[in-house]
């Protein structure tokens, strides 16, 4: 399975570590604004570094996990431009990903 993770902070990194521990065959693609954090996660877990390219993340993912703080979701989601339209929060965001399933983890709960 190919899983894309948006946000590689504490929550995203913990999710990646758990997924890789559970099944080392899982392919992880990451979308993270910090180049240092991307390099660290890519090296530690063999993740595909998609930089800040949402199209590359979606092309390398069957499932996309949002692992950002609720206050940051609005800043991250408008960056996802697919099929010549900007994906927004809610069902239109999920439907715009088309072949990807989207999971949202609220780290504040």
PDB file of C-alpha atoms in Angstrom:
ATOM      1  CA  UNK A   1       0.000   0.000   0.000  1.00  0.00           C
ATOM      2  CA  UNK A   2       1.123   3.547  -0.737  1.00  0.00           C
ATOM      3  CA  UNK A   3       0.333   6.086   1.985  1.00  0.00           C
ATOM      4  CA  UNK A   4       0.860   9.835   1.713  1.00  0.00           C
ATOM      5  CA  UNK A   5       1.358  11.842   4.889  1.00  0.00           C
ATOM      6  CA  UNK A   6       0.762  15.583   4.958  1.00  0.00           C
ATOM      7  CA  UNK A   7       2.705  16.972   7.894  1.00  0.00           C
ATOM      8  CA  UNK A   8       5.677  15.252   9.495  1.00  0.00           C
ATOM      9  CA  UNK A   9       5.553  16.758  12.965  1.00  0.00           C
ATOM     10  CA  UNK A  10       5.105  14.632  16.068  1.00  0.00           C
ATOM     11  CA  UNK A  11       1.790  13.113  14.948  1.00  0.00           C
ATOM     12  CA  UNK A  12       2.835  12.466  11.343  1.00  0.00           C
ATOM     13  CA  UNK A  13       6.167  10.974  12.368  1.00  0.00           C
ATOM     14  CA  UNK A  14       4.498   8.708  14.937  1.00  0.00           C
ATOM     15  CA  UNK A  15       2.004   7.517  12.304  1.00  0.00           C
ATOM     16  CA  UNK A  16       4.799   6.817   9.829  1.00  0.00           C
ATOM     17  CA  UNK A  17       6.858   4.944  12.441  1.00  0.00           C
ATOM     18  CA  UNK A  18       3.873   2.802  13.401  1.00  0.00           C
ATOM     19  CA  UNK A  19       2.970   2.020   9.798  1.00  0.00           C
ATOM     20  CA  UNK A  20       6.521   1.053   8.849  1.00  0.00           C
ATOM     21  CA  UNK A  21       6.883  -1.042  12.011  1.00  0.00           C
ATOM     22  CA  UNK A  22       3.616  -2.841  11.267  1.00  0.00           C
ATOM     23  CA  UNK A  23       4.490  -3.563   7.639  1.00  0.00           C
ATOM     24  CA  UNK A  24       7.893  -2.609   6.187  1.00  0.00           C
ATOM     25  CA  UNK A  25       6.477  -3.080   2.667  1.00  0.00           C
ATOM     26  CA  UNK A  26       4.248  -0.003   3.034  1.00  0.00           C
ATOM     27  CA  UNK A  27       5.439   2.849   0.836  1.00  0.00           C
ATOM     28  CA  UNK A  28       5.293   6.276   2.465  1.00  0.00           C
ATOM     29  CA  UNK A  29       5.232   9.591   0.578  1.00  0.00           C
ATOM     30  CA  UNK A  30       5.585  12.815   2.566  1.00  0.00           C
ATOM     31  CA  UNK A  31       4.493  16.428   2.124  1.00  0.00           C
ATOM     32  CA  UNK A  32       6.222  18.727   4.626  1.00  0.00           C
ATOM     33  CA  UNK A  33       7.273  22.374   4.516  1.00  0.00           C
ATOM     34  CA  UNK A  34      10.518  21.849   6.458  1.00  0.00           C
ATOM     35  CA  UNK A  35      13.255  20.533   4.171  1.00  0.00           C
ATOM     36  CA  UNK A  36      15.279  19.355   7.184  1.00  0.00           C
ATOM     37  CA  UNK A  37      12.363  17.353   8.561  1.00  0.00           C
ATOM     38  CA  UNK A  38      11.638  15.878   5.108  1.00  0.00           C
ATOM     39  CA  UNK A  39      15.249  14.757   4.757  1.00  0.00           C
ATOM     40  CA  UNK A  40      15.198  13.204   8.241  1.00  0.00           C
ATOM     41  CA  UNK A  41      11.941  11.301   7.662  1.00  0.00           C
ATOM     42  CA  UNK A  42      13.036  10.145   4.204  1.00  0.00           C
ATOM     43  CA  UNK A  43      16.312   8.826   5.619  1.00  0.00           C
ATOM     44  CA  UNK A  44      14.795   7.171   8.706  1.00  0.00           C
ATOM     45  CA  UNK A  45      11.840   5.500   7.023  1.00  0.00           C
ATOM     46  CA  UNK A  46      12.734   5.332   3.328  1.00  0.00           C
ATOM     47  CA  UNK A  47       9.882   7.721   2.529  1.00  0.00           C
ATOM     48  CA  UNK A  48       9.430   9.373  -0.851  1.00  0.00           C
ATOM     49  CA  UNK A  49      10.178  13.074  -0.375  1.00  0.00           C
ATOM     50  CA  UNK A  50       7.475  14.944  -2.297  1.00  0.00           C
ATOM     51  CA  UNK A  51       8.709  18.265  -0.940  1.00  0.00           C
ATOM     52  CA  UNK A  52       5.854  20.699  -1.130  1.00  0.00           C
ATOM     53  CA  UNK A  53       4.454  19.261  -4.384  1.00  0.00           C
ATOM     54  CA  UNK A  54       0.917  18.041  -3.664  1.00  0.00           C
ATOM     55  CA  UNK A  55       0.494  16.501  -7.104  1.00  0.00           C
ATOM     56  CA  UNK A  56       3.576  14.328  -6.547  1.00  0.00           C
ATOM     57  CA  UNK A  57       2.256  13.260  -3.152  1.00  0.00           C
ATOM     58  CA  UNK A  58      -1.115  12.275  -4.608  1.00  0.00           C
ATOM     59  CA  UNK A  59       0.469  10.416  -7.513  1.00  0.00           C
ATOM     60  CA  UNK A  60       2.479   8.370  -5.001  1.00  0.00           C
ATOM     61  CA  UNK A  61      -0.436   7.645  -2.632  1.00  0.00           C
ATOM     62  CA  UNK A  62      -3.484   5.432  -2.426  1.00  0.00           C
ATOM     63  CA  UNK A  63      -4.379   6.933   0.957  1.00  0.00           C
ATOM     64  CA  UNK A  64      -3.597  10.471   2.130  1.00  0.00           C
ATOM     65  CA  UNK A  65      -3.366  11.236   5.848  1.00  0.00           C
ATOM     66  CA  UNK A  66      -3.695  14.819   7.076  1.00  0.00           C
ATOM     67  CA  UNK A  67      -1.417  15.031  10.124  1.00  0.00           C
ATOM     68  CA  UNK A  68      -1.329  18.765  10.735  1.00  0.00           C
ATOM     69  CA  UNK A  69      -2.694  20.880  13.557  1.00  0.00           C
ATOM     70  CA  UNK A  70      -6.293  21.993  13.005  1.00  0.00           C
ATOM     71  CA  UNK A  71      -5.162  25.626  12.787  1.00  0.00           C
ATOM     72  CA  UNK A  72      -2.813  24.697   9.901  1.00  0.00           C
ATOM     73  CA  UNK A  73      -5.260  22.683   7.781  1.00  0.00           C
ATOM     74  CA  UNK A  74      -6.652  25.748   6.014  1.00  0.00           C
ATOM     75  CA  UNK A  75      -3.112  26.824   5.061  1.00  0.00           C
ATOM     76  CA  UNK A  76      -2.188  23.360   3.744  1.00  0.00           C
ATOM     77  CA  UNK A  77      -5.321  22.292   1.892  1.00  0.00           C
ATOM     78  CA  UNK A  78      -5.595  25.165  -0.597  1.00  0.00           C
ATOM     79  CA  UNK A  79      -2.167  24.122  -1.901  1.00  0.00           C
ATOM     80  CA  UNK A  80      -3.639  20.937  -3.317  1.00  0.00           C
ATOM     81  CA  UNK A  81      -4.281  21.742  -6.951  1.00  0.00           C
ATOM     82  CA  UNK A  82      -5.636  18.755  -8.839  1.00  0.00           C
ATOM     83  CA  UNK A  83      -7.434  18.636 -12.157  1.00  0.00           C
ATOM     84  CA  UNK A  84      -6.980  22.407 -12.545  1.00  0.00           C
ATOM     85  CA  UNK A  85      -8.953  23.275  -9.435  1.00  0.00           C
ATOM     86  CA  UNK A  86      -7.973  24.025  -5.888  1.00  0.00           C
ATOM     87  CA  UNK A  87      -9.216  21.442  -3.431  1.00  0.00           C
ATOM     88  CA  UNK A  88     -10.831  22.915  -0.354  1.00  0.00           C
ATOM     89  CA  UNK A  89     -11.836  21.508   3.001  1.00  0.00           C
ATOM     90  CA  UNK A  90     -14.811  19.190   3.285  1.00  0.00           C
ATOM     91  CA  UNK A  91     -16.242  16.716   0.841  1.00  0.00           C
ATOM     92  CA  UNK A  92     -15.028  18.613  -2.233  1.00  0.00           C
ATOM     93  CA  UNK A  93     -11.453  18.149  -0.976  1.00  0.00           C
ATOM     94  CA  UNK A  94     -11.977  14.433  -0.551  1.00  0.00           C
ATOM     95  CA  UNK A  95     -13.688  14.029  -3.934  1.00  0.00           C
ATOM     96  CA  UNK A  96     -11.000  16.049  -5.703  1.00  0.00           C
ATOM     97  CA  UNK A  97      -8.386  13.516  -4.670  1.00  0.00           C
ATOM     98  CA  UNK A  98     -10.406  10.988  -6.691  1.00  0.00           C
ATOM     99  CA  UNK A  99      -8.267   7.869  -6.472  1.00  0.00           C
ATOM    100  CA  UNK A 100      -6.927   8.589  -2.998  1.00  0.00           C
ATOM    101  CA  UNK A 101      -8.697   8.071   0.294  1.00  0.00           C
ATOM    102  CA  UNK A 102      -8.192  10.860   2.847  1.00  0.00           C
ATOM    103  CA  UNK A 103      -7.885  10.387   6.580  1.00  0.00           C
ATOM    104  CA  UNK A 104      -7.640  13.337   8.931  1.00  0.00           C
ATOM    105  CA  UNK A 105      -6.014  12.956  12.326  1.00  0.00           C
ATOM    106  CA  UNK A 106      -6.775  15.754  14.771  1.00  0.00           C
ATOM    107  CA  UNK A 107      -3.707  15.906  17.018  1.00  0.00           C
ATOM    108  CA  UNK A 108      -5.510  18.139  19.518  1.00  0.00           C
ATOM    109  CA  UNK A 109      -8.107  15.533  20.469  1.00  0.00           C
TER     110      UNK A 109
END
